[in-house]
Amino acid sequence: LMKISESLAGLNFLRFQNINKPKNIKKPAGYMFSGGTFEGLSIRSMNNSQLSNAQKSLRILSGLYGVLRPLDLIMPYRLEMGTKFKNSQGENLYKFWGTKLSSYISKELNQHKQRYIINCASVEYFKSLENSDLKAEIITPIFKEIRLGKPKIISFFAKKARGMMARYIVQNQINKKDQILNFNLD
């Protein structure tokens, strides 16, 4: 189902079998994820003020938990949003979540003067949101490298750049969309 190695499948089978056991130690979501985007975010190197700002402004989309703040406590798991996991709502996790994720984000946006989202998520995860339900301007930065004289998306670098953009927003307490134009890391 997940198209992962046998050893990863075994590890995740055990994780899901034990997910509700009280002895399991939960950890902050931002520390649990890995990959290029989270490497670029580099949450472990944030100071307390930056972590506080991240908790207020950064949201992580999760196939298992829905919408997470960086310091929300979760159990280790693996379940990618694009997994074709048949459930009571349909044939995949997009159907399972339906409009719940968008509704949650919309409620949070109601608490902000500025109604826009800087989308640093992958296409796979961001399509779990019903964008028409958000009633917000969505800005999706696209990161390209010049290769053979032409701009091209290089997946490895684009993932890291999305995380670095999220970090830049947190560190600089960006609250106006035009301020992201000053992003120039790496």
PDB file of C-alpha atoms in Angstrom:
ATOM      1  CA  LEU A   1       0.000   0.000   0.000  1.00  0.00           C
ATOM      2  CA  MET A   2       2.715   2.495   0.942  1.00  0.00           C
ATOM      3  CA  LYS A   3       5.298   1.242  -1.556  1.00  0.00           C
ATOM      4  CA  ILE A   4       8.083   1.139   1.049  1.00  0.00           C
ATOM      5  CA  SER A   5      10.773  -1.398   1.901  1.00  0.00           C
ATOM      6  CA  GLU A   6      10.000  -4.460   3.994  1.00  0.00           C
ATOM      7  CA  SER A   7      11.977  -3.101   6.951  1.00  0.00           C
ATOM      8  CA  LEU A   8      10.096   0.237   6.865  1.00  0.00           C
ATOM      9  CA  ALA A   9       6.811  -1.626   6.489  1.00  0.00           C
ATOM     10  CA  GLY A  10       7.618  -3.719   9.585  1.00  0.00           C
ATOM     11  CA  LEU A  11       8.582  -0.642  11.595  1.00  0.00           C
ATOM     12  CA  ASN A  12       5.397   1.181  10.647  1.00  0.00           C
ATOM     13  CA  PHE A  13       3.213  -1.866  11.268  1.00  0.00           C
ATOM     14  CA  LEU A  14       4.548  -1.914  14.850  1.00  0.00           C
ATOM     15  CA  ARG A  15       4.062   1.848  15.197  1.00  0.00           C
ATOM     16  CA  PHE A  16       0.403   1.578  14.192  1.00  0.00           C
ATOM     17  CA  GLN A  17      -0.155  -1.427  16.463  1.00  0.00           C
ATOM     18  CA  ASN A  18       1.144   0.549  19.443  1.00  0.00           C
ATOM     19  CA  ILE A  19      -0.038   4.049  18.584  1.00  0.00           C
ATOM     20  CA  ASN A  20      -2.579   4.332  21.412  1.00  0.00           C
ATOM     21  CA  LYS A  21      -0.543   2.673  24.146  1.00  0.00           C
ATOM     22  CA  PRO A  22      -0.082   5.061  27.091  1.00  0.00           C
ATOM     23  CA  LYS A  23       3.618   4.201  27.513  1.00  0.00           C
ATOM     24  CA  ASN A  24       4.446   5.597  24.073  1.00  0.00           C
ATOM     25  CA  ILE A  25       6.231   8.901  24.129  1.00  0.00           C
ATOM     26  CA  LYS A  26       4.789  11.633  21.982  1.00  0.00           C
ATOM     27  CA  LYS A  27       7.069  14.233  20.446  1.00  0.00           C
ATOM     28  CA  PRO A  28       6.502  17.638  18.839  1.00  0.00           C
ATOM     29  CA  ALA A  29       5.351  17.268  15.227  1.00  0.00           C
ATOM     30  CA  GLY A  30       7.998  19.607  13.816  1.00  0.00           C
ATOM     31  CA  TYR A  31      10.719  17.329  15.184  1.00  0.00           C
ATOM     32  CA  MET A  32       9.154  14.114  13.900  1.00  0.00           C
ATOM     33  CA  PHE A  33       9.168  14.744  10.169  1.00  0.00           C
ATOM     34  CA  SER A  34      12.192  14.416   7.945  1.00  0.00           C
ATOM     35  CA  GLY A  35      12.921  15.003   4.293  1.00  0.00           C
ATOM     36  CA  GLY A  36      14.067  17.991   2.312  1.00  0.00           C
ATOM     37  CA  THR A  37      11.350  20.421   3.385  1.00  0.00           C
ATOM     38  CA  PHE A  38      11.865  19.734   7.089  1.00  0.00           C
ATOM     39  CA  GLU A  39      15.627  19.820   6.607  1.00  0.00           C
ATOM     40  CA  GLY A  40      15.201  23.322   5.156  1.00  0.00           C
ATOM     41  CA  LEU A  41      12.889  24.318   8.031  1.00  0.00           C
ATOM     42  CA  SER A  42      15.571  23.196  10.504  1.00  0.00           C
ATOM     43  CA  ILE A  43      13.227  23.528  13.478  1.00  0.00           C
ATOM     44  CA  ARG A  44      15.771  22.043  15.906  1.00  0.00           C
ATOM     45  CA  SER A  45      17.928  25.143  15.516  1.00  0.00           C
ATOM     46  CA  MET A  46      15.118  27.626  16.279  1.00  0.00           C
ATOM     47  CA  ASN A  47      15.251  29.571  19.525  1.00  0.00           C
ATOM     48  CA  ASN A  48      12.267  29.795  21.895  1.00  0.00           C
ATOM     49  CA  SER A  49      10.947  33.005  20.336  1.00  0.00           C
ATOM     50  CA  GLN A  50      11.093  31.500  16.853  1.00  0.00           C
ATOM     51  CA  LEU A  51       9.382  28.299  18.058  1.00  0.00           C
ATOM     52  CA  SER A  52       6.625  30.399  19.612  1.00  0.00           C
ATOM     53  CA  ASN A  53       6.156  32.271  16.340  1.00  0.00           C
ATOM     54  CA  ALA A  54       6.174  28.996  14.381  1.00  0.00           C
ATOM     55  CA  GLN A  55       3.468  27.624  16.683  1.00  0.00           C
ATOM     56  CA  LYS A  56       1.314  30.669  15.870  1.00  0.00           C
ATOM     57  CA  SER A  57       1.891  30.883  12.141  1.00  0.00           C
ATOM     58  CA  LEU A  58       3.093  27.565  10.696  1.00  0.00           C
ATOM     59  CA  ARG A  59       0.825  24.611   9.932  1.00  0.00           C
ATOM     60  CA  ILE A  60       1.812  21.113   8.848  1.00  0.00           C
ATOM     61  CA  LEU A  61      -0.581  18.969   6.824  1.00  0.00           C
ATOM     62  CA  SER A  62      -0.598  15.326   7.921  1.00  0.00           C
ATOM     63  CA  GLY A  63      -2.258  12.287   6.380  1.00  0.00           C
ATOM     64  CA  LEU A  64      -2.894  10.861   9.861  1.00  0.00           C
ATOM     65  CA  TYR A  65      -3.440  13.897  12.090  1.00  0.00           C
ATOM     66  CA  GLY A  66      -4.844  16.481   9.668  1.00  0.00           C
ATOM     67  CA  VAL A  67      -3.519  19.950  10.527  1.00  0.00           C
ATOM     68  CA  LEU A  68      -0.685  20.197  13.045  1.00  0.00           C
ATOM     69  CA  ARG A  69       1.172  23.032  14.695  1.00  0.00           C
ATOM     70  CA  PRO A  70       4.934  22.428  15.028  1.00  0.00           C
ATOM     71  CA  LEU A  71       4.806  21.754  18.785  1.00  0.00           C
ATOM     72  CA  ASP A  72       1.674  19.565  18.794  1.00  0.00           C
ATOM     73  CA  LEU A  73       2.567  16.193  20.303  1.00  0.00           C
ATOM     74  CA  ILE A  74       2.235  13.181  18.022  1.00  0.00           C
ATOM     75  CA  MET A  75       3.340   9.568  17.786  1.00  0.00           C
ATOM     76  CA  PRO A  76       5.816   8.501  15.097  1.00  0.00           C
ATOM     77  CA  TYR A  77       4.037   7.246  11.971  1.00  0.00           C
ATOM     78  CA  ARG A  78       4.253   7.076   8.217  1.00  0.00           C
ATOM     79  CA  LEU A  79       1.195   7.751   6.105  1.00  0.00           C
ATOM     80  CA  GLU A  80       1.582   9.969   3.089  1.00  0.00           C
ATOM     81  CA  MET A  81      -1.393  12.066   2.035  1.00  0.00           C
ATOM     82  CA  GLY A  82      -1.403  10.540  -1.451  1.00  0.00           C
ATOM     83  CA  THR A  83      -1.784   6.978  -0.131  1.00  0.00           C
ATOM     84  CA  LYS A  84      -4.745   5.221  -1.733  1.00  0.00           C
ATOM     85  CA  PHE A  85      -6.167   4.104   1.589  1.00  0.00           C
ATOM     86  CA  LYS A  86      -9.785   3.003   1.237  1.00  0.00           C
ATOM     87  CA  ASN A  87     -11.920   4.350   4.082  1.00  0.00           C
ATOM     88  CA  SER A  88     -15.512   5.158   5.003  1.00  0.00           C
ATOM     89  CA  GLN A  89     -15.384   8.410   2.995  1.00  0.00           C
ATOM     90  CA  GLY A  90     -13.898   7.021  -0.206  1.00  0.00           C
ATOM     91  CA  GLU A  91     -10.857   5.538  -1.870  1.00  0.00           C
ATOM     92  CA  ASN A  92      -8.095   7.771  -0.449  1.00  0.00           C
ATOM     93  CA  LEU A  93      -7.052  10.184   2.293  1.00  0.00           C
ATOM     94  CA  TYR A  94      -8.204  13.202   0.287  1.00  0.00           C
ATOM     95  CA  LYS A  95     -11.749  11.816   0.465  1.00  0.00           C
ATOM     96  CA  PHE A  96     -11.285  10.946   4.145  1.00  0.00           C
ATOM     97  CA  TRP A  97     -10.320  14.499   5.074  1.00  0.00           C
ATOM     98  CA  GLY A  98     -12.795  16.109   2.655  1.00  0.00           C
ATOM     99  CA  THR A  99     -13.311  19.729   3.717  1.00  0.00           C
ATOM    100  CA  LYS A 100     -12.213  19.257   7.358  1.00  0.00           C
ATOM    101  CA  LEU A 101      -8.692  20.571   6.792  1.00  0.00           C
ATOM    102  CA  SER A 102      -9.894  23.628   4.862  1.00  0.00           C
ATOM    103  CA  SER A 103     -12.529  24.354   7.503  1.00  0.00           C
ATOM    104  CA  TYR A 104      -9.903  24.231  10.236  1.00  0.00           C
ATOM    105  CA  ILE A 105      -7.522  26.534   8.356  1.00  0.00           C
ATOM    106  CA  SER A 106     -10.398  28.928   7.542  1.00  0.00           C
ATOM    107  CA  LYS A 107     -11.315  29.210  11.223  1.00  0.00           C
ATOM    108  CA  GLU A 108      -7.706  30.052  12.022  1.00  0.00           C
ATOM    109  CA  LEU A 109      -7.578  32.638   9.231  1.00  0.00           C
ATOM    110  CA  ASN A 110     -10.588  34.375  10.775  1.00  0.00           C
ATOM    111  CA  GLN A 111      -8.276  35.403  13.629  1.00  0.00           C
ATOM    112  CA  HIS A 112      -5.893  37.242  11.263  1.00  0.00           C
ATOM    113  CA  LYS A 113      -6.126  40.657   9.635  1.00  0.00           C
ATOM    114  CA  GLN A 114      -4.233  39.409   6.604  1.00  0.00           C
ATOM    115  CA  ARG A 115      -6.127  36.654   4.801  1.00  0.00           C
ATOM    116  CA  TYR A 116      -3.488  34.887   2.771  1.00  0.00           C
ATOM    117  CA  ILE A 117      -1.583  31.647   2.890  1.00  0.00           C
ATOM    118  CA  ILE A 118       2.023  31.226   1.849  1.00  0.00           C
ATOM    119  CA  ASN A 119       1.907  27.643   0.648  1.00  0.00           C
ATOM    120  CA  CYS A 120       5.201  25.841   1.260  1.00  0.00           C
ATOM    121  CA  ALA A 121       3.593  22.373   1.068  1.00  0.00           C
ATOM    122  CA  SER A 122       4.095  19.881  -1.712  1.00  0.00           C
ATOM    123  CA  VAL A 123       1.412  19.570  -4.391  1.00  0.00           C
ATOM    124  CA  GLU A 124       0.480  16.176  -2.889  1.00  0.00           C
ATOM    125  CA  TYR A 125      -0.309  17.679   0.497  1.00  0.00           C
ATOM    126  CA  PHE A 126      -1.736  21.028  -0.553  1.00  0.00           C
ATOM    127  CA  LYS A 127      -4.354  19.381  -2.736  1.00  0.00           C
ATOM    128  CA  SER A 128      -5.838  17.959   0.495  1.00  0.00           C
ATOM    129  CA  LEU A 129      -7.256  21.460   1.046  1.00  0.00           C
ATOM    130  CA  GLU A 130     -10.387  22.621  -0.733  1.00  0.00           C
ATOM    131  CA  ASN A 131      -8.896  25.908  -1.905  1.00  0.00           C
ATOM    132  CA  SER A 132     -12.273  27.450  -2.814  1.00  0.00           C
ATOM    133  CA  ASP A 133     -13.368  26.967   0.811  1.00  0.00           C
ATOM    134  CA  LEU A 134     -10.403  28.895   2.201  1.00  0.00           C
ATOM    135  CA  LYS A 135     -11.548  32.391   1.200  1.00  0.00           C
ATOM    136  CA  ALA A 136      -7.953  33.535   1.253  1.00  0.00           C
ATOM    137  CA  GLU A 137      -5.316  34.492  -1.242  1.00  0.00           C
ATOM    138  CA  ILE A 138      -2.956  31.560  -1.747  1.00  0.00           C
ATOM    139  CA  ILE A 139       0.630  32.303  -2.690  1.00  0.00           C
ATOM    140  CA  THR A 140       2.687  29.309  -3.798  1.00  0.00           C
ATOM    141  CA  PRO A 141       6.372  30.074  -4.318  1.00  0.00           C
ATOM    142  CA  ILE A 142       8.019  28.018  -7.036  1.00  0.00           C
ATOM    143  CA  PHE A 143      11.742  27.460  -6.707  1.00  0.00           C
ATOM    144  CA  LYS A 144      13.798  26.909  -9.839  1.00  0.00           C
ATOM    145  CA  GLU A 145      17.464  26.544 -10.673  1.00  0.00           C
ATOM    146  CA  ILE A 146      19.068  27.740 -13.877  1.00  0.00           C
ATOM    147  CA  ARG A 147      20.171  24.610 -15.746  1.00  0.00           C
ATOM    148  CA  LEU A 148      21.641  24.851 -19.221  1.00  0.00           C
ATOM    149  CA  GLY A 149      20.473  28.443 -19.354  1.00  0.00           C
ATOM    150  CA  LYS A 150      16.825  27.686 -18.529  1.00  0.00           C
ATOM    151  CA  PRO A 151      14.901  27.788 -15.223  1.00  0.00           C
ATOM    152  CA  LYS A 152      13.981  24.298 -14.079  1.00  0.00           C
ATOM    153  CA  ILE A 153      12.469  22.849 -10.898  1.00  0.00           C
ATOM    154  CA  ILE A 154      14.997  20.527  -9.288  1.00  0.00           C
ATOM    155  CA  SER A 155      12.890  18.525  -6.833  1.00  0.00           C
ATOM    156  CA  PHE A 156      15.596  17.974  -4.202  1.00  0.00           C
ATOM    157  CA  PHE A 157      16.457  21.680  -3.998  1.00  0.00           C
ATOM    158  CA  ALA A 158      12.840  22.871  -4.325  1.00  0.00           C
ATOM    159  CA  LYS A 159      11.808  20.778  -1.297  1.00  0.00           C
ATOM    160  CA  LYS A 160      14.583  22.233   0.827  1.00  0.00           C
ATOM    161  CA  ALA A 161      13.792  25.758  -0.413  1.00  0.00           C
ATOM    162  CA  ARG A 162      10.129  25.385   0.635  1.00  0.00           C
ATOM    163  CA  GLY A 163      11.280  24.564   4.164  1.00  0.00           C
ATOM    164  CA  MET A 164      13.756  27.435   4.133  1.00  0.00           C
ATOM    165  CA  MET A 165      10.986  29.791   2.994  1.00  0.00           C
ATOM    166  CA  ALA A 166       8.809  28.657   5.934  1.00  0.00           C
ATOM    167  CA  ARG A 167      11.742  29.229   8.289  1.00  0.00           C
ATOM    168  CA  TYR A 168      12.389  32.678   6.780  1.00  0.00           C
ATOM    169  CA  ILE A 169       8.743  33.626   7.393  1.00  0.00           C
ATOM    170  CA  VAL A 170       8.945  32.436  11.008  1.00  0.00           C
ATOM    171  CA  GLN A 171      12.326  34.013  11.769  1.00  0.00           C
ATOM    172  CA  ASN A 172      11.408  37.369  10.264  1.00  0.00           C
ATOM    173  CA  GLN A 173       7.837  37.367  11.562  1.00  0.00           C
ATOM    174  CA  ILE A 174       6.573  38.057   8.060  1.00  0.00           C
ATOM    175  CA  ASN A 175       3.051  39.465   8.142  1.00  0.00           C
ATOM    176  CA  LYS A 176       2.848  41.124   4.723  1.00  0.00           C
ATOM    177  CA  LYS A 177       2.933  38.955   1.636  1.00  0.00           C
ATOM    178  CA  ASP A 178       5.342  41.225  -0.265  1.00  0.00           C
ATOM    179  CA  GLN A 179       7.975  40.688   2.451  1.00  0.00           C
ATOM    180  CA  ILE A 180       8.633  37.157   1.154  1.00  0.00           C
ATOM    181  CA  LEU A 181      10.206  38.721  -1.938  1.00  0.00           C
ATOM    182  CA  ASN A 182      13.279  39.447   0.186  1.00  0.00           C
ATOM    183  CA  PHE A 183      13.889  35.706   0.652  1.00  0.00           C
ATOM    184  CA  ASN A 184      17.339  34.923  -0.752  1.00  0.00           C
ATOM    185  CA  LEU A 185      18.754  32.032   1.264  1.00  0.00           C
ATOM    186  CA  ASP A 186      21.048  29.541  -0.474  1.00  0.00           C
TER     187      ASP A 186
END
